[in-house]
Amino acid sequence: EVQLVQSGAEVKKPGESLKISCKGSGYSFTNHWIAWVRQMPGKGLEWMGVIYPGDSATTYSPSFQGQVTFSADKSINTAYLHWSSLKASDIAMYFCARQASGGYREFDYWGQGTLVTVSS
Amino acid sequence: SYELTQPPSVSVSPWQTASITCSGDKLGDKYAFWYQQRPGQSPVLVIYQDNKRPSGIPERFSGSNSGNTATLTITRTQPMDEADYYCQAWDSNYVVFGGGTKLTV
């Protein structure tokens, strides 16, 4: 069974760093792109970008380029989303999603989400 | 940048047919995908490649895509179908989501 399990909710202060994780199981982790998607409170889905765990290649949405960093550790089937300095505007639910490998590039499996709260 | 436009809300009576549209420039030249997100849950893929249903998605869900508009159609709509629905497409190597449509049953 394919599963993406994300790390738990985080409460941080502005300016702090944060890394959240997404662990894949039940499939070949290195052969599927992983996307990160932001959902701000009461708002829609926003694509942040993707990472290919096989070689850590990345594509960032222009809206998020320079604001976050994607990484992956294929030895433990885990992808990461990292902030070096959080802002109040980073408050959101963050989802990881697996991109299907068949060529149509749909997001066929999603993690349960990680809620990030930033408050002084 | 490429944009996808959805109506903010659609209402439907139980057992009737709901149609949710997604508009974008020459969207029919791309593949459209649809995701269902129930309150407090993660999104679920319900339609890919314009009109294909993943396993486990009821036959009541169907999709079409032509010209500038993709449409998600739900026949015999059930209360459990009440959710937010998002269309999605690829613009080159970038993903675009529509703003989402709240379906009220």
PDB file of C-alpha atoms in Angstrom:
ATOM      1  CA  GLU A   1       0.000   0.000   0.000  1.00  0.00           C
ATOM      2  CA  VAL A   2       1.378   3.374  -1.043  1.00  0.00           C
ATOM      3  CA  GLN A   3       1.618   5.793   1.871  1.00  0.00           C
ATOM      4  CA  LEU A   4       3.046   9.237   2.439  1.00  0.00           C
ATOM      5  CA  VAL A   5       3.370  10.026   6.136  1.00  0.00           C
ATOM      6  CA  GLN A   6       4.217  13.579   7.127  1.00  0.00           C
ATOM      7  CA  SER A   7       5.740  14.877  10.327  1.00  0.00           C
ATOM      8  CA  GLY A   8       3.582  16.406  13.018  1.00  0.00           C
ATOM      9  CA  ALA A   9       2.298  19.906  13.563  1.00  0.00           C
ATOM     10  CA  GLU A  10       4.838  22.591  14.370  1.00  0.00           C
ATOM     11  CA  VAL A  11       4.634  25.842  16.333  1.00  0.00           C
ATOM     12  CA  LYS A  12       7.530  28.198  15.712  1.00  0.00           C
ATOM     13  CA  LYS A  13       8.484  31.818  16.250  1.00  0.00           C
ATOM     14  CA  PRO A  14       9.169  34.277  13.430  1.00  0.00           C
ATOM     15  CA  GLY A  15      12.758  34.013  12.261  1.00  0.00           C
ATOM     16  CA  GLU A  16      13.181  30.403  13.364  1.00  0.00           C
ATOM     17  CA  SER A  17      14.126  27.647  10.956  1.00  0.00           C
ATOM     18  CA  LEU A  18      12.026  24.581  10.286  1.00  0.00           C
ATOM     19  CA  LYS A  19      12.259  21.348   8.345  1.00  0.00           C
ATOM     20  CA  ILE A  20       9.193  19.134   7.866  1.00  0.00           C
ATOM     21  CA  SER A  21       9.256  15.661   6.402  1.00  0.00           C
ATOM     22  CA  CYS A  22       7.325  13.309   4.145  1.00  0.00           C
ATOM     23  CA  LYS A  23       8.154   9.593   4.303  1.00  0.00           C
ATOM     24  CA  GLY A  24       7.082   7.349   1.466  1.00  0.00           C
ATOM     25  CA  SER A  25       6.424   3.631   1.658  1.00  0.00           C
ATOM     26  CA  GLY A  26       4.895   0.902  -0.449  1.00  0.00           C
ATOM     27  CA  TYR A  27       6.535   1.984  -3.710  1.00  0.00           C
ATOM     28  CA  SER A  28       9.898   2.821  -5.263  1.00  0.00           C
ATOM     29  CA  PHE A  29      10.540   6.183  -3.602  1.00  0.00           C
ATOM     30  CA  THR A  30      13.381   7.153  -5.923  1.00  0.00           C
ATOM     31  CA  ASN A  31      11.293   6.777  -9.082  1.00  0.00           C
ATOM     32  CA  HIS A  32       8.546   9.309  -8.376  1.00  0.00           C
ATOM     33  CA  TRP A  33       8.648  13.065  -8.068  1.00  0.00           C
ATOM     34  CA  ILE A  34       7.329  14.445  -4.769  1.00  0.00           C
ATOM     35  CA  ALA A  35       5.427  17.721  -4.807  1.00  0.00           C
ATOM     36  CA  TRP A  36       4.887  20.168  -1.977  1.00  0.00           C
ATOM     37  CA  VAL A  37       1.572  22.019  -1.829  1.00  0.00           C
ATOM     38  CA  ARG A  38       0.613  24.867   0.482  1.00  0.00           C
ATOM     39  CA  GLN A  39      -2.890  25.556   1.740  1.00  0.00           C
ATOM     40  CA  MET A  40      -3.269  28.722   3.759  1.00  0.00           C
ATOM     41  CA  PRO A  41      -6.162  28.865   6.234  1.00  0.00           C
ATOM     42  CA  GLY A  42      -9.461  28.859   4.380  1.00  0.00           C
ATOM     43  CA  LYS A  43      -7.749  29.105   1.003  1.00  0.00           C
ATOM     44  CA  GLY A  44      -6.996  26.919  -2.002  1.00  0.00           C
ATOM     45  CA  LEU A  45      -4.126  24.708  -3.047  1.00  0.00           C
ATOM     46  CA  GLU A  46      -0.850  26.272  -4.155  1.00  0.00           C
ATOM     47  CA  TRP A  47       1.896  24.255  -5.832  1.00  0.00           C
ATOM     48  CA  MET A  48       5.294  25.014  -4.344  1.00  0.00           C
ATOM     49  CA  GLY A  49       7.378  22.737  -6.519  1.00  0.00           C
ATOM     50  CA  VAL A  50       8.719  19.224  -6.846  1.00  0.00           C
ATOM     51  CA  ILE A  51      11.774  17.154  -6.019  1.00  0.00           C
ATOM     52  CA  TYR A  52      12.970  13.910  -7.597  1.00  0.00           C
ATOM     53  CA  PRO A  53      14.388  11.800  -4.765  1.00  0.00           C
ATOM     54  CA  GLY A  54      16.450   9.696  -7.163  1.00  0.00           C
ATOM     55  CA  ASP A  55      18.876  12.548  -7.836  1.00  0.00           C
ATOM     56  CA  SER A  56      17.411  15.438  -5.787  1.00  0.00           C
ATOM     57  CA  ALA A  57      16.576  17.420  -8.923  1.00  0.00           C
ATOM     58  CA  THR A  58      14.137  20.197  -8.100  1.00  0.00           C
ATOM     59  CA  THR A  59      11.710  22.580  -9.758  1.00  0.00           C
ATOM     60  CA  TYR A  60      10.356  25.470  -7.724  1.00  0.00           C
ATOM     61  CA  SER A  61       7.298  27.562  -8.399  1.00  0.00           C
ATOM     62  CA  PRO A  62       8.419  31.139  -9.069  1.00  0.00           C
ATOM     63  CA  SER A  63       6.250  32.158  -6.114  1.00  0.00           C
ATOM     64  CA  PHE A  64       8.316  30.037  -3.734  1.00  0.00           C
ATOM     65  CA  GLN A  65      11.778  30.148  -5.323  1.00  0.00           C
ATOM     66  CA  GLY A  66      14.238  31.374  -2.710  1.00  0.00           C
ATOM     67  CA  GLN A  67      11.677  31.143   0.082  1.00  0.00           C
ATOM     68  CA  VAL A  68      11.961  27.410   0.804  1.00  0.00           C
ATOM     69  CA  THR A  69      14.297  24.521   0.045  1.00  0.00           C
ATOM     70  CA  PHE A  70      13.440  20.964  -0.928  1.00  0.00           C
ATOM     71  CA  SER A  71      15.691  18.040  -0.111  1.00  0.00           C
ATOM     72  CA  ALA A  72      15.470  14.267   0.041  1.00  0.00           C
ATOM     73  CA  ASP A  73      17.241  11.380   1.723  1.00  0.00           C
ATOM     74  CA  LYS A  74      16.637   8.364  -0.458  1.00  0.00           C
ATOM     75  CA  SER A  75      18.267   6.048   2.088  1.00  0.00           C
ATOM     76  CA  ILE A  76      15.258   6.569   4.357  1.00  0.00           C
ATOM     77  CA  ASN A  77      12.634   7.340   1.673  1.00  0.00           C
ATOM     78  CA  THR A  78      12.027  10.820   3.021  1.00  0.00           C
ATOM     79  CA  ALA A  79      11.545  14.212   1.416  1.00  0.00           C
ATOM     80  CA  TYR A  80      11.903  17.476   3.296  1.00  0.00           C
ATOM     81  CA  LEU A  81      10.642  21.043   3.094  1.00  0.00           C
ATOM     82  CA  HIS A  82      12.872  23.584   4.815  1.00  0.00           C
ATOM     83  CA  TRP A  83      12.551  27.214   5.844  1.00  0.00           C
ATOM     84  CA  SER A  84      15.603  29.111   7.081  1.00  0.00           C
ATOM     85  CA  SER A  85      13.618  31.965   8.569  1.00  0.00           C
ATOM     86  CA  LEU A  86       9.879  31.611   9.101  1.00  0.00           C
ATOM     87  CA  LYS A  87       7.421  34.447   8.707  1.00  0.00           C
ATOM     88  CA  ALA A  88       3.885  34.850   9.953  1.00  0.00           C
ATOM     89  CA  SER A  89       2.755  34.520   6.346  1.00  0.00           C
ATOM     90  CA  ASP A  90       4.070  30.921   6.326  1.00  0.00           C
ATOM     91  CA  ILE A  91       1.158  29.813   8.514  1.00  0.00           C
ATOM     92  CA  ALA A  92      -0.494  27.051   6.510  1.00  0.00           C
ATOM     93  CA  MET A  93      -1.096  23.363   6.043  1.00  0.00           C
ATOM     94  CA  TYR A  94       1.597  21.808   3.893  1.00  0.00           C
ATOM     95  CA  PHE A  95       0.938  18.651   1.905  1.00  0.00           C
ATOM     96  CA  CYS A  96       3.337  16.385   0.076  1.00  0.00           C
ATOM     97  CA  ALA A  97       2.014  14.430  -2.877  1.00  0.00           C
ATOM     98  CA  ARG A  98       3.406  11.718  -5.119  1.00  0.00           C
ATOM     99  CA  GLN A  99       3.521  12.445  -8.820  1.00  0.00           C
ATOM    100  CA  ALA A 100       2.505   9.424 -10.872  1.00  0.00           C
ATOM    101  CA  SER A 101       5.184   8.087 -13.161  1.00  0.00           C
ATOM    102  CA  GLY A 102       2.939   7.176 -16.091  1.00  0.00           C
ATOM    103  CA  GLY A 103       3.384  10.346 -18.085  1.00  0.00           C
ATOM    104  CA  TYR A 104       0.270  12.319 -17.204  1.00  0.00           C
ATOM    105  CA  ARG A 105       1.915  13.593 -14.009  1.00  0.00           C
ATOM    106  CA  GLU A 106      -1.130  13.459 -11.785  1.00  0.00           C
ATOM    107  CA  PHE A 107      -0.725  13.583  -8.001  1.00  0.00           C
ATOM    108  CA  ASP A 108      -2.081  10.194  -7.076  1.00  0.00           C
ATOM    109  CA  TYR A 109      -1.213   9.919  -3.378  1.00  0.00           C
ATOM    110  CA  TRP A 110      -1.112  12.638  -0.759  1.00  0.00           C
ATOM    111  CA  GLY A 111       0.264  12.910   2.748  1.00  0.00           C
ATOM    112  CA  GLN A 112      -1.973  13.816   5.653  1.00  0.00           C
ATOM    113  CA  GLY A 113      -0.573  17.335   5.858  1.00  0.00           C
ATOM    114  CA  THR A 114       1.610  19.195   8.345  1.00  0.00           C
ATOM    115  CA  LEU A 115       0.204  22.297  10.018  1.00  0.00           C
ATOM    116  CA  VAL A 116       2.776  25.030  10.534  1.00  0.00           C
ATOM    117  CA  THR A 117       1.963  27.821  12.953  1.00  0.00           C
ATOM    118  CA  VAL A 118       4.218  30.853  13.322  1.00  0.00           C
ATOM    119  CA  SER A 119       3.584  33.084  16.276  1.00  0.00           C
ATOM    120  CA  SER A 120       5.615  35.292  18.554  1.00  0.00           C
TER     121      SER A 120
ATOM    122  CA  SER B   1       1.470  33.107 -15.894  1.00  0.00           C
ATOM    123  CA  TYR B   2      -1.188  30.540 -16.673  1.00  0.00           C
ATOM    124  CA  GLU B   3      -4.435  30.718 -14.723  1.00  0.00           C
ATOM    125  CA  LEU B   4      -7.358  28.375 -14.124  1.00  0.00           C
ATOM    126  CA  THR B   5     -10.707  29.840 -13.113  1.00  0.00           C
ATOM    127  CA  GLN B   6     -13.419  27.967 -11.221  1.00  0.00           C
ATOM    128  CA  PRO B   7     -16.744  29.174  -9.818  1.00  0.00           C
ATOM    129  CA  PRO B   8     -16.423  29.658  -6.048  1.00  0.00           C
ATOM    130  CA  SER B   9     -19.492  27.598  -5.305  1.00  0.00           C
ATOM    131  CA  VAL B  10     -21.985  25.195  -6.860  1.00  0.00           C
ATOM    132  CA  SER B  11     -25.135  23.861  -5.218  1.00  0.00           C
ATOM    133  CA  VAL B  12     -26.949  20.682  -6.156  1.00  0.00           C
ATOM    134  CA  SER B  13     -29.798  18.661  -4.732  1.00  0.00           C
ATOM    135  CA  PRO B  14     -29.189  15.031  -3.756  1.00  0.00           C
ATOM    136  CA  TRP B  15     -29.471  12.617  -6.663  1.00  0.00           C
ATOM    137  CA  GLN B  16     -29.146  15.431  -9.200  1.00  0.00           C
ATOM    138  CA  THR B  17     -26.207  16.139 -11.503  1.00  0.00           C
ATOM    139  CA  ALA B  18     -23.499  18.626 -10.515  1.00  0.00           C
ATOM    140  CA  SER B  19     -21.189  20.248 -13.043  1.00  0.00           C
ATOM    141  CA  ILE B  20     -18.073  22.163 -12.018  1.00  0.00           C
ATOM    142  CA  THR B  21     -16.202  24.086 -14.675  1.00  0.00           C
ATOM    143  CA  CYS B  22     -12.561  25.079 -14.969  1.00  0.00           C
ATOM    144  CA  SER B  23     -11.505  27.653 -17.531  1.00  0.00           C
ATOM    145  CA  GLY B  24      -8.078  28.424 -18.918  1.00  0.00           C
ATOM    146  CA  ASP B  25      -6.559  29.585 -22.177  1.00  0.00           C
ATOM    147  CA  LYS B  26      -6.539  26.605 -24.572  1.00  0.00           C
ATOM    148  CA  LEU B  27      -7.019  24.279 -21.612  1.00  0.00           C
ATOM    149  CA  GLY B  28      -8.217  21.613 -24.026  1.00  0.00           C
ATOM    150  CA  ASP B  29      -4.665  21.374 -25.354  1.00  0.00           C
ATOM    151  CA  LYS B  30      -3.495  20.278 -21.935  1.00  0.00           C
ATOM    152  CA  TYR B  31      -4.598  17.491 -19.620  1.00  0.00           C
ATOM    153  CA  ALA B  32      -6.956  18.418 -16.795  1.00  0.00           C
ATOM    154  CA  PHE B  33      -6.978  16.803 -13.371  1.00  0.00           C
ATOM    155  CA  TRP B  34      -9.508  17.079 -10.573  1.00  0.00           C
ATOM    156  CA  TYR B  35      -9.096  16.677  -6.815  1.00  0.00           C
ATOM    157  CA  GLN B  36     -11.710  16.394  -4.102  1.00  0.00           C
ATOM    158  CA  GLN B  37     -10.949  17.771  -0.653  1.00  0.00           C
ATOM    159  CA  ARG B  38     -13.396  17.099   2.130  1.00  0.00           C
ATOM    160  CA  PRO B  39     -13.199  19.363   5.204  1.00  0.00           C
ATOM    161  CA  GLY B  40     -10.150  18.603   7.308  1.00  0.00           C
ATOM    162  CA  GLN B  41      -8.815  16.014   4.884  1.00  0.00           C
ATOM    163  CA  SER B  42      -6.115  15.753   2.260  1.00  0.00           C
ATOM    164  CA  PRO B  43      -6.982  16.144  -1.417  1.00  0.00           C
ATOM    165  CA  VAL B  44      -7.943  13.003  -3.340  1.00  0.00           C
ATOM    166  CA  LEU B  45      -7.471  12.556  -7.081  1.00  0.00           C
ATOM    167  CA  VAL B  46     -10.855  11.897  -8.709  1.00  0.00           C
ATOM    168  CA  ILE B  47     -10.119  12.500 -12.418  1.00  0.00           C
ATOM    169  CA  TYR B  48      -6.845  12.426 -14.366  1.00  0.00           C
ATOM    170  CA  GLN B  49      -6.004  12.815 -18.050  1.00  0.00           C
ATOM    171  CA  ASP B  50      -9.247  14.753 -18.574  1.00  0.00           C
ATOM    172  CA  ASN B  51     -11.633  11.854 -18.059  1.00  0.00           C
ATOM    173  CA  LYS B  52      -9.958   8.872 -16.379  1.00  0.00           C
ATOM    174  CA  ARG B  53     -11.038   7.678 -12.942  1.00  0.00           C
ATOM    175  CA  PRO B  54      -8.502   6.225 -10.502  1.00  0.00           C
ATOM    176  CA  SER B  55      -9.464   2.907  -8.971  1.00  0.00           C
ATOM    177  CA  GLY B  56     -11.901   3.353  -6.127  1.00  0.00           C
ATOM    178  CA  ILE B  57     -13.512   6.500  -7.523  1.00  0.00           C
ATOM    179  CA  PRO B  58     -17.225   5.944  -8.232  1.00  0.00           C
ATOM    180  CA  GLU B  59     -18.444   5.898 -11.810  1.00  0.00           C
ATOM    181  CA  ARG B  60     -20.635   8.873 -10.880  1.00  0.00           C
ATOM    182  CA  PHE B  61     -17.544  11.038 -11.392  1.00  0.00           C
ATOM    183  CA  SER B  62     -16.635  11.931 -14.957  1.00  0.00           C
ATOM    184  CA  GLY B  63     -14.659  14.603 -16.743  1.00  0.00           C
ATOM    185  CA  SER B  64     -14.335  16.315 -20.078  1.00  0.00           C
ATOM    186  CA  ASN B  65     -11.991  18.904 -21.537  1.00  0.00           C
ATOM    187  CA  SER B  66     -12.326  20.860 -24.742  1.00  0.00           C
ATOM    188  CA  GLY B  67     -11.545  24.344 -25.972  1.00  0.00           C
ATOM    189  CA  ASN B  68     -10.982  26.544 -22.957  1.00  0.00           C
ATOM    190  CA  THR B  69     -13.044  24.580 -20.448  1.00  0.00           C
ATOM    191  CA  ALA B  70     -12.717  21.377 -18.458  1.00  0.00           C
ATOM    192  CA  THR B  71     -15.765  20.078 -16.644  1.00  0.00           C
ATOM    193  CA  LEU B  72     -16.153  17.716 -13.714  1.00  0.00           C
ATOM    194  CA  THR B  73     -19.562  16.070 -13.683  1.00  0.00           C
ATOM    195  CA  ILE B  74     -21.017  14.205 -10.742  1.00  0.00           C
ATOM    196  CA  THR B  75     -24.198  12.293 -11.452  1.00  0.00           C
ATOM    197  CA  ARG B  76     -26.597  11.107  -8.746  1.00  0.00           C
ATOM    198  CA  THR B  77     -24.806  13.419  -6.324  1.00  0.00           C
ATOM    199  CA  GLN B  78     -24.618  12.145  -2.751  1.00  0.00           C
ATOM    200  CA  PRO B  79     -24.249  14.088   0.506  1.00  0.00           C
ATOM    201  CA  MET B  80     -20.784  12.530   0.836  1.00  0.00           C
ATOM    202  CA  ASP B  81     -19.754  14.379  -2.343  1.00  0.00           C
ATOM    203  CA  GLU B  82     -19.989  17.698  -0.514  1.00  0.00           C
ATOM    204  CA  ALA B  83     -16.420  19.009  -0.657  1.00  0.00           C
ATOM    205  CA  ASP B  84     -14.074  21.455  -2.306  1.00  0.00           C
ATOM    206  CA  TYR B  85     -13.022  20.506  -5.822  1.00  0.00           C
ATOM    207  CA  TYR B  86      -9.847  21.741  -7.494  1.00  0.00           C
ATOM    208  CA  CYS B  87      -8.879  21.496 -11.130  1.00  0.00           C
ATOM    209  CA  GLN B  88      -5.212  21.318 -12.053  1.00  0.00           C
ATOM    210  CA  ALA B  89      -3.127  21.454 -15.195  1.00  0.00           C
ATOM    211  CA  TRP B  90       0.516  21.607 -16.159  1.00  0.00           C
ATOM    212  CA  ASP B  91       1.882  24.683 -17.884  1.00  0.00           C
ATOM    213  CA  SER B  92       5.186  23.386 -19.211  1.00  0.00           C
ATOM    214  CA  ASN B  93       6.988  22.226 -16.031  1.00  0.00           C
ATOM    215  CA  TYR B  94       4.812  24.158 -13.618  1.00  0.00           C
ATOM    216  CA  VAL B  95       1.607  23.097 -11.908  1.00  0.00           C
ATOM    217  CA  VAL B  96      -1.409  25.358 -11.816  1.00  0.00           C
ATOM    218  CA  PHE B  97      -4.400  24.804  -9.546  1.00  0.00           C
ATOM    219  CA  GLY B  98      -7.757  26.445  -9.970  1.00  0.00           C
ATOM    220  CA  GLY B  99      -9.064  28.436  -7.047  1.00  0.00           C
ATOM    221  CA  GLY B 100     -11.422  25.672  -5.991  1.00  0.00           C
ATOM    222  CA  THR B 101     -15.177  25.189  -6.016  1.00  0.00           C
ATOM    223  CA  LYS B 102     -17.200  24.431  -2.915  1.00  0.00           C
ATOM    224  CA  LEU B 103     -19.872  21.895  -3.794  1.00  0.00           C
ATOM    225  CA  THR B 104     -22.884  22.031  -1.519  1.00  0.00           C
ATOM    226  CA  VAL B 105     -25.304  19.129  -1.622  1.00  0.00           C
TER     227      VAL B 105
END
